[in-house]
Amino acid sequence: MSSATDATRRTSPRPGRDARDARVDRLTWGLAVANLLAQVGIIVTGGAVRLTGSGLGCSQWPLCEPGSFTPVFHEATSIHPYIEFGNRTLTGVLSVIAVALLWAVYRREPTASRPAVRRLAWWPLAGIALQAVVGGITVWVDLHPAVVGSHMLISLALVALSTYLLVRLRSADAPAVALAPPALRWWPLALAVLAAAVVSLGTVVTGAGPHSGDADEPSRLALDPYLVTRLHSGMVWLFVGVAVGGGVLLNRAGDRPELGPARRAWTWLLATVAAEGVIGYVQHFTGLPEVLVGLHMLGAALVVVATTSLCSAMYSREAVPAAVR
């Protein structure tokens, strides 16, 4: 009898985290994590293309060189075609992961019965297809900074969507209930809007700066780089102020266990923004060295992950106390 009881305990999910984990097929979860890591990774490799001046390493699209899908080695070949082609190859890896994730969501229980998760699972694949088109346009317009910036913003949007997909995989397929007290209901939307403004201005700063993506014929936005840097910095400080102010109110909301995930996500957001801010100021005062600019791009992706996680944690699709509703 005791052995039967033990078996029941091992197979029956406990309330809370175990109940959420029971909804997620392990393979589906692993593919969703791989999708997020790859979405962040392609921002890093795309940054390497730009920072090494390899943006036109492949002179054509979808071919790399006339008549060849891959770089062709000859005496005058530089490293630039291989860096650019490597980034294109990662797009193929991303596509494979996105297709596998879509298959897992539709075919493996228990996620296969959840319409919201099914709809979300299409977005990474659709975004990759859009990125392929924008990537081709980027080559055709000789790395116009506005198009290059849109390339980055689409990647950051895909990072946000991929993070949210992970959240939904571990939540019920029920209407969302706001966990915050009425005085703090504005906070998630404000954080999301300000984060979008921060990263958008960040792409403008990069477009006006020295790292155009092509070492021979740099193309930059006709803007004062110091002015747009100050605008970007001001927006960051506004974001920090709203994040800190809302977090103070969150921590004053009383001893409510359902707010635990939001408080932890808030701590991670502050740590991520602090690290990103240090990198940003150091790179500015040291002449924008390539390594620090690349780390700053990685930091932007991590800030998007942290912001999405915090905003998502401010809502629940589980059973919550009636006083919260």
Short mmCIF file of N, CA and C in Angstrom, two decimals, residues 60-216:
data_model
loop_
_atom_site.label_atom_id
_atom_site.label_comp_id
_atom_site.label_asym_id
_atom_site.label_seq_id
_atom_site.Cartn_x
_atom_site.Cartn_y
_atom_site.Cartn_z
N GLN A 60 25.95 39.28 -52.69
CA GLN A 60 24.62 39.03 -53.23
C GLN A 60 23.76 38.31 -52.20
N TRP A 61 22.48 38.21 -52.53
CA TRP A 61 21.54 37.46 -51.70
C TRP A 61 20.45 36.91 -52.60
N PRO A 62 20.05 35.64 -52.48
CA PRO A 62 20.44 34.66 -51.47
C PRO A 62 21.79 34.00 -51.72
N LEU A 63 22.37 34.17 -52.92
CA LEU A 63 23.71 33.66 -53.15
C LEU A 63 24.70 34.53 -52.40
N CYS A 64 25.87 33.96 -52.11
CA CYS A 64 26.91 34.75 -51.45
C CYS A 64 27.71 35.52 -52.49
N GLU A 65 28.08 34.84 -53.56
CA GLU A 65 28.82 35.45 -54.65
C GLU A 65 28.17 35.04 -55.97
N PRO A 66 28.42 35.75 -57.04
CA PRO A 66 27.80 35.39 -58.32
C PRO A 66 28.03 33.92 -58.66
N GLY A 67 26.94 33.18 -58.78
CA GLY A 67 27.02 31.78 -59.15
C GLY A 67 27.38 30.83 -58.03
N SER A 68 27.52 31.32 -56.80
CA SER A 68 27.93 30.45 -55.69
C SER A 68 27.14 30.79 -54.42
N PHE A 69 26.59 29.75 -53.80
CA PHE A 69 25.85 29.95 -52.56
C PHE A 69 26.78 30.21 -51.39
N THR A 70 28.01 29.70 -51.47
CA THR A 70 29.00 29.84 -50.40
C THR A 70 30.15 30.73 -50.87
N PRO A 71 30.96 31.25 -49.95
CA PRO A 71 32.14 32.03 -50.36
C PRO A 71 33.10 31.19 -51.19
N VAL A 72 33.73 31.82 -52.16
CA VAL A 72 34.69 31.14 -53.02
C VAL A 72 36.09 31.63 -52.65
N PHE A 73 36.95 30.69 -52.33
CA PHE A 73 38.30 31.06 -51.90
C PHE A 73 39.17 31.40 -53.09
N HIS A 74 39.88 32.53 -53.00
CA HIS A 74 40.92 32.88 -53.97
C HIS A 74 41.90 33.79 -53.25
N GLU A 75 42.95 34.22 -53.94
CA GLU A 75 44.02 34.95 -53.28
C GLU A 75 43.54 36.24 -52.62
N ALA A 76 42.58 36.90 -53.22
CA ALA A 76 42.12 38.18 -52.68
C ALA A 76 41.01 38.02 -51.64
N THR A 77 40.65 36.78 -51.30
CA THR A 77 39.57 36.56 -50.35
C THR A 77 39.97 37.01 -48.95
N SER A 78 39.10 37.77 -48.31
CA SER A 78 39.32 38.18 -46.92
C SER A 78 38.46 37.31 -46.01
N ILE A 79 38.48 37.62 -44.74
CA ILE A 79 37.67 36.86 -43.79
C ILE A 79 36.22 37.30 -43.81
N HIS A 80 35.93 38.46 -44.40
CA HIS A 80 34.58 39.02 -44.35
C HIS A 80 33.51 38.11 -44.95
N PRO A 81 33.72 37.48 -46.11
CA PRO A 81 32.67 36.61 -46.64
C PRO A 81 32.32 35.44 -45.71
N TYR A 82 33.32 34.93 -45.02
CA TYR A 82 33.08 33.78 -44.14
C TYR A 82 32.31 34.20 -42.89
N ILE A 83 32.58 35.40 -42.38
CA ILE A 83 31.83 35.90 -41.23
C ILE A 83 30.37 36.12 -41.61
N GLU A 84 30.15 36.77 -42.76
CA GLU A 84 28.78 37.02 -43.20
C GLU A 84 28.05 35.71 -43.51
N PHE A 85 28.74 34.77 -44.16
CA PHE A 85 28.10 33.50 -44.50
C PHE A 85 27.81 32.70 -43.22
N GLY A 86 28.67 32.80 -42.22
CA GLY A 86 28.43 32.13 -40.95
C GLY A 86 27.15 32.62 -40.30
N ASN A 87 26.90 33.92 -40.37
CA ASN A 87 25.68 34.46 -39.81
C ASN A 87 24.46 33.97 -40.60
N ARG A 88 24.59 33.89 -41.92
CA ARG A 88 23.49 33.36 -42.72
C ARG A 88 23.22 31.89 -42.38
N THR A 89 24.29 31.14 -42.11
CA THR A 89 24.14 29.73 -41.76
C THR A 89 23.37 29.58 -40.46
N LEU A 90 23.63 30.48 -39.48
CA LEU A 90 22.90 30.41 -38.23
C LEU A 90 21.41 30.65 -38.44
N THR A 91 21.06 31.45 -39.45
CA THR A 91 19.65 31.62 -39.78
C THR A 91 19.02 30.29 -40.16
N GLY A 92 19.78 29.46 -40.89
CA GLY A 92 19.29 28.13 -41.23
C GLY A 92 19.08 27.27 -40.00
N VAL A 93 20.02 27.36 -39.04
CA VAL A 93 19.87 26.61 -37.78
C VAL A 93 18.63 27.08 -37.04
N LEU A 94 18.43 28.39 -37.00
CA LEU A 94 17.24 28.94 -36.36
C LEU A 94 15.97 28.40 -37.00
N SER A 95 15.97 28.30 -38.33
CA SER A 95 14.80 27.79 -39.04
C SER A 95 14.50 26.35 -38.67
N VAL A 96 15.55 25.54 -38.56
CA VAL A 96 15.37 24.13 -38.19
C VAL A 96 14.77 24.03 -36.78
N ILE A 97 15.29 24.84 -35.85
CA ILE A 97 14.76 24.83 -34.49
C ILE A 97 13.31 25.27 -34.47
N ALA A 98 12.98 26.32 -35.23
CA ALA A 98 11.61 26.84 -35.25
C ALA A 98 10.64 25.81 -35.82
N VAL A 99 11.04 25.11 -36.86
CA VAL A 99 10.17 24.07 -37.44
C VAL A 99 9.98 22.92 -36.46
N ALA A 100 11.08 22.51 -35.81
CA ALA A 100 10.99 21.43 -34.83
C ALA A 100 10.11 21.83 -33.65
N LEU A 101 10.22 23.09 -33.22
CA LEU A 101 9.38 23.58 -32.12
C LEU A 101 7.91 23.57 -32.52
N LEU A 102 7.63 24.00 -33.74
CA LEU A 102 6.25 24.01 -34.22
C LEU A 102 5.69 22.59 -34.27
N TRP A 103 6.50 21.66 -34.77
CA TRP A 103 6.07 20.25 -34.79
C TRP A 103 5.79 19.74 -33.38
N ALA A 104 6.68 20.06 -32.43
CA ALA A 104 6.51 19.57 -31.07
C ALA A 104 5.25 20.14 -30.42
N VAL A 105 4.98 21.41 -30.67
CA VAL A 105 3.80 22.03 -30.08
C VAL A 105 2.52 21.39 -30.62
N TYR A 106 2.51 21.03 -31.89
CA TYR A 106 1.31 20.45 -32.50
C TYR A 106 1.16 18.95 -32.23
N ARG A 107 2.29 18.24 -32.04
CA ARG A 107 2.23 16.78 -32.02
C ARG A 107 2.44 16.16 -30.66
N ARG A 108 3.00 16.88 -29.71
CA ARG A 108 3.33 16.25 -28.43
C ARG A 108 2.42 16.79 -27.33
N GLU A 109 1.89 15.88 -26.54
CA GLU A 109 1.04 16.27 -25.41
C GLU A 109 1.93 16.73 -24.26
N PRO A 110 1.41 17.63 -23.38
CA PRO A 110 0.05 18.16 -23.35
C PRO A 110 -0.10 19.48 -24.10
N THR A 111 0.97 20.00 -24.70
CA THR A 111 0.85 21.31 -25.33
C THR A 111 0.01 21.29 -26.59
N ALA A 112 -0.19 20.11 -27.19
CA ALA A 112 -0.90 20.04 -28.47
C ALA A 112 -2.35 20.49 -28.37
N SER A 113 -2.91 20.47 -27.16
CA SER A 113 -4.31 20.84 -27.00
C SER A 113 -4.50 22.30 -26.60
N ARG A 114 -3.45 23.13 -26.70
CA ARG A 114 -3.52 24.50 -26.22
C ARG A 114 -3.43 25.47 -27.39
N PRO A 115 -4.55 26.04 -27.81
CA PRO A 115 -4.57 26.91 -29.00
C PRO A 115 -3.65 28.11 -28.89
N ALA A 116 -3.57 28.74 -27.71
CA ALA A 116 -2.73 29.94 -27.58
C ALA A 116 -1.27 29.62 -27.82
N VAL A 117 -0.81 28.49 -27.31
CA VAL A 117 0.58 28.09 -27.52
C VAL A 117 0.82 27.78 -28.99
N ARG A 118 -0.15 27.14 -29.63
CA ARG A 118 -0.02 26.84 -31.06
C ARG A 118 0.17 28.12 -31.87
N ARG A 119 -0.65 29.13 -31.58
CA ARG A 119 -0.53 30.38 -32.33
C ARG A 119 0.82 31.04 -32.09
N LEU A 120 1.29 31.05 -30.85
CA LEU A 120 2.58 31.66 -30.54
C LEU A 120 3.73 30.93 -31.24
N ALA A 121 3.61 29.62 -31.38
CA ALA A 121 4.70 28.83 -31.95
C ALA A 121 4.95 29.16 -33.42
N TRP A 122 3.97 29.76 -34.10
CA TRP A 122 4.18 30.14 -35.50
C TRP A 122 5.04 31.39 -35.64
N TRP A 123 5.06 32.24 -34.63
CA TRP A 123 5.73 33.53 -34.76
C TRP A 123 7.24 33.45 -34.99
N PRO A 124 7.99 32.58 -34.29
CA PRO A 124 9.41 32.50 -34.58
C PRO A 124 9.71 32.17 -36.04
N LEU A 125 8.96 31.21 -36.60
CA LEU A 125 9.19 30.82 -38.00
C LEU A 125 8.83 31.97 -38.94
N ALA A 126 7.71 32.64 -38.67
CA ALA A 126 7.32 33.79 -39.50
C ALA A 126 8.34 34.91 -39.39
N GLY A 127 8.85 35.13 -38.18
CA GLY A 127 9.85 36.18 -38.00
C GLY A 127 11.15 35.87 -38.72
N ILE A 128 11.56 34.61 -38.71
CA ILE A 128 12.78 34.23 -39.42
C ILE A 128 12.62 34.47 -40.92
N ALA A 129 11.45 34.14 -41.46
CA ALA A 129 11.19 34.39 -42.88
C ALA A 129 11.26 35.88 -43.19
N LEU A 130 10.67 36.70 -42.32
CA LEU A 130 10.74 38.15 -42.50
C LEU A 130 12.18 38.64 -42.43
N GLN A 131 12.95 38.09 -41.49
CA GLN A 131 14.34 38.49 -41.36
C GLN A 131 15.15 38.14 -42.61
N ALA A 132 14.84 37.02 -43.23
CA ALA A 132 15.54 36.64 -44.45
C ALA A 132 15.29 37.67 -45.55
N VAL A 133 14.05 38.13 -45.66
CA VAL A 133 13.72 39.15 -46.67
C VAL A 133 14.43 40.46 -46.35
N VAL A 134 14.36 40.88 -45.08
CA VAL A 134 15.03 42.13 -44.69
C VAL A 134 16.54 42.01 -44.88
N GLY A 135 17.10 40.83 -44.60
CA GLY A 135 18.53 40.63 -44.82
C GLY A 135 18.91 40.80 -46.28
N GLY A 136 18.07 40.29 -47.18
CA GLY A 136 18.34 40.48 -48.60
C GLY A 136 18.25 41.94 -48.99
N ILE A 137 17.23 42.64 -48.48
CA ILE A 137 17.10 44.08 -48.78
C ILE A 137 18.30 44.84 -48.25
N THR A 138 18.81 44.43 -47.08
CA THR A 138 19.97 45.09 -46.50
C THR A 138 21.17 45.04 -47.44
N VAL A 139 21.38 43.89 -48.06
CA VAL A 139 22.48 43.77 -49.02
C VAL A 139 22.21 44.60 -50.26
N TRP A 140 20.97 44.58 -50.75
CA TRP A 140 20.64 45.29 -51.99
C TRP A 140 20.77 46.80 -51.84
N VAL A 141 20.53 47.33 -50.61
CA VAL A 141 20.63 48.79 -50.40
C VAL A 141 21.97 49.16 -49.79
N ASP A 142 22.94 48.26 -49.89
CA ASP A 142 24.31 48.53 -49.42
C ASP A 142 24.34 48.95 -47.95
N LEU A 143 23.64 48.20 -47.11
CA LEU A 143 23.68 48.38 -45.66
C LEU A 143 23.19 49.76 -45.23
N HIS A 144 22.08 50.20 -45.80
CA HIS A 144 21.51 51.46 -45.33
C HIS A 144 21.20 51.32 -43.83
N PRO A 145 21.64 52.27 -43.01
CA PRO A 145 21.52 52.09 -41.55
C PRO A 145 20.08 51.94 -41.06
N ALA A 146 19.11 52.52 -41.75
CA ALA A 146 17.71 52.36 -41.33
C ALA A 146 17.26 50.90 -41.50
N VAL A 147 17.67 50.29 -42.60
CA VAL A 147 17.31 48.89 -42.84
C VAL A 147 18.06 47.97 -41.88
N VAL A 148 19.34 48.27 -41.64
CA VAL A 148 20.12 47.48 -40.69
C VAL A 148 19.51 47.58 -39.30
N GLY A 149 19.07 48.79 -38.93
CA GLY A 149 18.44 48.97 -37.63
C GLY A 149 17.15 48.19 -37.51
N SER A 150 16.35 48.16 -38.57
CA SER A 150 15.11 47.39 -38.53
C SER A 150 15.41 45.89 -38.38
N HIS A 151 16.51 45.44 -38.97
CA HIS A 151 16.95 44.05 -38.83
C HIS A 151 17.15 43.71 -37.36
N MET A 152 17.80 44.62 -36.63
CA MET A 152 18.06 44.42 -35.20
C MET A 152 16.75 44.45 -34.40
N LEU A 153 15.88 45.38 -34.72
CA LEU A 153 14.63 45.51 -33.97
C LEU A 153 13.74 44.29 -34.15
N ILE A 154 13.71 43.73 -35.36
CA ILE A 154 12.93 42.51 -35.57
C ILE A 154 13.49 41.37 -34.73
N SER A 155 14.82 41.29 -34.66
CA SER A 155 15.44 40.25 -33.84
C SER A 155 15.07 40.41 -32.37
N LEU A 156 15.07 41.65 -31.88
CA LEU A 156 14.70 41.89 -30.49
C LEU A 156 13.23 41.56 -30.24
N ALA A 157 12.37 41.86 -31.22
CA ALA A 157 10.96 41.48 -31.09
C ALA A 157 10.81 39.96 -31.02
N LEU A 158 11.61 39.24 -31.80
CA LEU A 158 11.57 37.78 -31.76
C LEU A 158 12.08 37.24 -30.43
N VAL A 159 13.05 37.93 -29.84
CA VAL A 159 13.52 37.54 -28.50
C VAL A 159 12.39 37.69 -27.50
N ALA A 160 11.65 38.80 -27.57
CA ALA A 160 10.52 39.01 -26.67
C ALA A 160 9.45 37.93 -26.87
N LEU A 161 9.11 37.64 -28.11
CA LEU A 161 8.11 36.62 -28.40
C LEU A 161 8.55 35.25 -27.93
N SER A 162 9.83 34.93 -28.12
CA SER A 162 10.35 33.62 -27.70
C SER A 162 10.35 33.50 -26.19
N THR A 163 10.63 34.60 -25.49
CA THR A 163 10.56 34.59 -24.03
C THR A 163 9.12 34.37 -23.56
N TYR A 164 8.20 35.08 -24.20
CA TYR A 164 6.79 34.95 -23.82
C TYR A 164 6.26 33.54 -24.12
N LEU A 165 6.75 32.92 -25.18
CA LEU A 165 6.36 31.54 -25.49
C LEU A 165 6.76 30.60 -24.36
N LEU A 166 7.94 30.81 -23.79
CA LEU A 166 8.36 30.00 -22.65
C LEU A 166 7.41 30.20 -21.46
N VAL A 167 7.02 31.45 -21.25
CA VAL A 167 6.09 31.74 -20.16
C VAL A 167 4.77 31.00 -20.38
N ARG A 168 4.24 31.06 -21.59
CA ARG A 168 2.93 30.45 -21.86
C ARG A 168 2.99 28.93 -21.84
N LEU A 169 4.14 28.35 -22.15
CA LEU A 169 4.25 26.90 -22.09
C LEU A 169 4.03 26.39 -20.66
N ARG A 170 4.37 27.21 -19.68
CA ARG A 170 4.26 26.78 -18.28
C ARG A 170 3.07 27.40 -17.58
N SER A 171 2.15 27.95 -18.33
CA SER A 171 0.97 28.54 -17.71
C SER A 171 -0.29 27.91 -18.28
N ALA A 172 -1.38 28.10 -17.60
CA ALA A 172 -2.66 27.56 -18.07
C ALA A 172 -3.15 28.35 -19.28
N ASP A 173 -4.04 27.74 -20.04
CA ASP A 173 -4.60 28.41 -21.21
C ASP A 173 -5.93 29.06 -20.81
N ALA A 174 -5.83 30.03 -19.90
CA ALA A 174 -7.01 30.69 -19.35
C ALA A 174 -6.79 32.20 -19.41
N PRO A 175 -7.84 32.99 -19.24
CA PRO A 175 -7.67 34.44 -19.27
C PRO A 175 -6.68 34.92 -18.21
N ALA A 176 -5.91 35.95 -18.56
CA ALA A 176 -4.92 36.49 -17.63
C ALA A 176 -5.59 37.35 -16.57
N VAL A 177 -5.09 37.23 -15.36
CA VAL A 177 -5.58 38.03 -14.24
C VAL A 177 -4.41 38.88 -13.73
N ALA A 178 -4.60 40.17 -13.62
CA ALA A 178 -3.55 41.06 -13.12
C ALA A 178 -3.31 40.79 -11.64
N LEU A 179 -2.05 40.62 -11.27
CA LEU A 179 -1.71 40.35 -9.87
C LEU A 179 -1.43 41.62 -9.08
N ALA A 180 -1.07 42.69 -9.75
CA ALA A 180 -0.67 43.91 -9.07
C ALA A 180 -1.88 44.64 -8.49
N PRO A 181 -1.67 45.39 -7.42
CA PRO A 181 -2.76 46.23 -6.91
C PRO A 181 -3.13 47.29 -7.94
N PRO A 182 -4.32 47.87 -7.86
CA PRO A 182 -4.76 48.84 -8.88
C PRO A 182 -3.77 49.97 -9.14
N ALA A 183 -3.06 50.42 -8.10
CA ALA A 183 -2.13 51.53 -8.26
C ALA A 183 -0.93 51.17 -9.12
N LEU A 184 -0.74 49.87 -9.38
CA LEU A 184 0.44 49.43 -10.14
C LEU A 184 0.05 48.75 -11.45
N ARG A 185 -1.20 48.82 -11.85
CA ARG A 185 -1.63 48.14 -13.08
C ARG A 185 -0.99 48.75 -14.33
N TRP A 186 -0.55 50.00 -14.25
CA TRP A 186 0.05 50.69 -15.39
C TRP A 186 1.48 50.23 -15.66
N TRP A 187 2.11 49.61 -14.66
CA TRP A 187 3.55 49.37 -14.69
C TRP A 187 4.02 48.47 -15.83
N PRO A 188 3.42 47.29 -16.05
CA PRO A 188 3.92 46.44 -17.13
C PRO A 188 3.88 47.11 -18.51
N LEU A 189 2.77 47.82 -18.80
CA LEU A 189 2.68 48.49 -20.10
C LEU A 189 3.73 49.59 -20.22
N ALA A 190 3.93 50.36 -19.15
CA ALA A 190 4.93 51.42 -19.18
C ALA A 190 6.32 50.85 -19.41
N LEU A 191 6.64 49.76 -18.73
CA LEU A 191 7.96 49.13 -18.92
C LEU A 191 8.14 48.65 -20.35
N ALA A 192 7.11 48.03 -20.92
CA ALA A 192 7.20 47.51 -22.28
C ALA A 192 7.41 48.65 -23.28
N VAL A 193 6.64 49.74 -23.13
CA VAL A 193 6.76 50.87 -24.06
C VAL A 193 8.13 51.53 -23.93
N LEU A 194 8.59 51.73 -22.71
CA LEU A 194 9.89 52.37 -22.52
C LEU A 194 11.04 51.48 -23.00
N ALA A 195 10.93 50.17 -22.79
CA ALA A 195 11.96 49.26 -23.28
C ALA A 195 12.04 49.31 -24.81
N ALA A 196 10.87 49.37 -25.46
CA ALA A 196 10.85 49.47 -26.93
C ALA A 196 11.50 50.79 -27.37
N ALA A 197 11.24 51.88 -26.66
CA ALA A 197 11.84 53.16 -27.00
C ALA A 197 13.36 53.12 -26.80
N VAL A 198 13.80 52.48 -25.72
CA VAL A 198 15.23 52.40 -25.43
C VAL A 198 15.97 51.67 -26.54
N VAL A 199 15.49 50.49 -26.93
CA VAL A 199 16.21 49.71 -27.94
C VAL A 199 16.10 50.37 -29.32
N SER A 200 14.98 51.04 -29.58
CA SER A 200 14.84 51.73 -30.87
C SER A 200 15.85 52.88 -30.98
N LEU A 201 15.97 53.66 -29.91
CA LEU A 201 16.96 54.74 -29.92
C LEU A 201 18.38 54.17 -29.95
N GLY A 202 18.56 53.00 -29.37
CA GLY A 202 19.88 52.36 -29.43
C GLY A 202 20.29 52.04 -30.85
N THR A 203 19.34 51.59 -31.68
CA THR A 203 19.68 51.31 -33.08
C THR A 203 19.98 52.60 -33.84
N VAL A 204 19.32 53.71 -33.45
CA VAL A 204 19.62 55.00 -34.08
C VAL A 204 21.02 55.45 -33.72
N VAL A 205 21.42 55.26 -32.45
CA VAL A 205 22.77 55.61 -32.03
C VAL A 205 23.80 54.82 -32.83
N THR A 206 23.55 53.53 -32.97
CA THR A 206 24.49 52.70 -33.75
C THR A 206 24.52 53.13 -35.20
N GLY A 207 23.36 53.46 -35.76
CA GLY A 207 23.30 53.89 -37.16
C GLY A 207 24.02 55.19 -37.42
N ALA A 208 24.15 56.03 -36.38
CA ALA A 208 24.86 57.30 -36.54
C ALA A 208 26.33 57.19 -36.15
N GLY A 209 26.73 56.03 -35.64
CA GLY A 209 28.09 55.85 -35.15
C GLY A 209 29.04 55.28 -36.19
N PRO A 210 30.23 54.88 -35.74
CA PRO A 210 31.28 54.46 -36.68
C PRO A 210 31.14 53.05 -37.22
N HIS A 211 30.31 52.22 -36.57
CA HIS A 211 30.25 50.81 -36.97
C HIS A 211 29.10 50.60 -37.95
N SER A 212 29.35 50.89 -39.21
CA SER A 212 28.29 50.83 -40.22
C SER A 212 28.06 49.43 -40.76
N GLY A 213 29.04 48.57 -40.62
CA GLY A 213 28.91 47.21 -41.14
C GLY A 213 29.76 46.95 -42.37
N ASP A 214 30.28 48.00 -42.99
CA ASP A 214 31.12 47.84 -44.17
C ASP A 214 32.39 48.67 -43.98
N ALA A 215 33.54 48.03 -44.07
CA ALA A 215 34.80 48.70 -43.79
C ALA A 215 35.20 49.67 -44.89
N ASP A 216 34.74 49.46 -46.13
CA ASP A 216 35.20 50.26 -47.26
C ASP A 216 34.31 51.47 -47.54
#
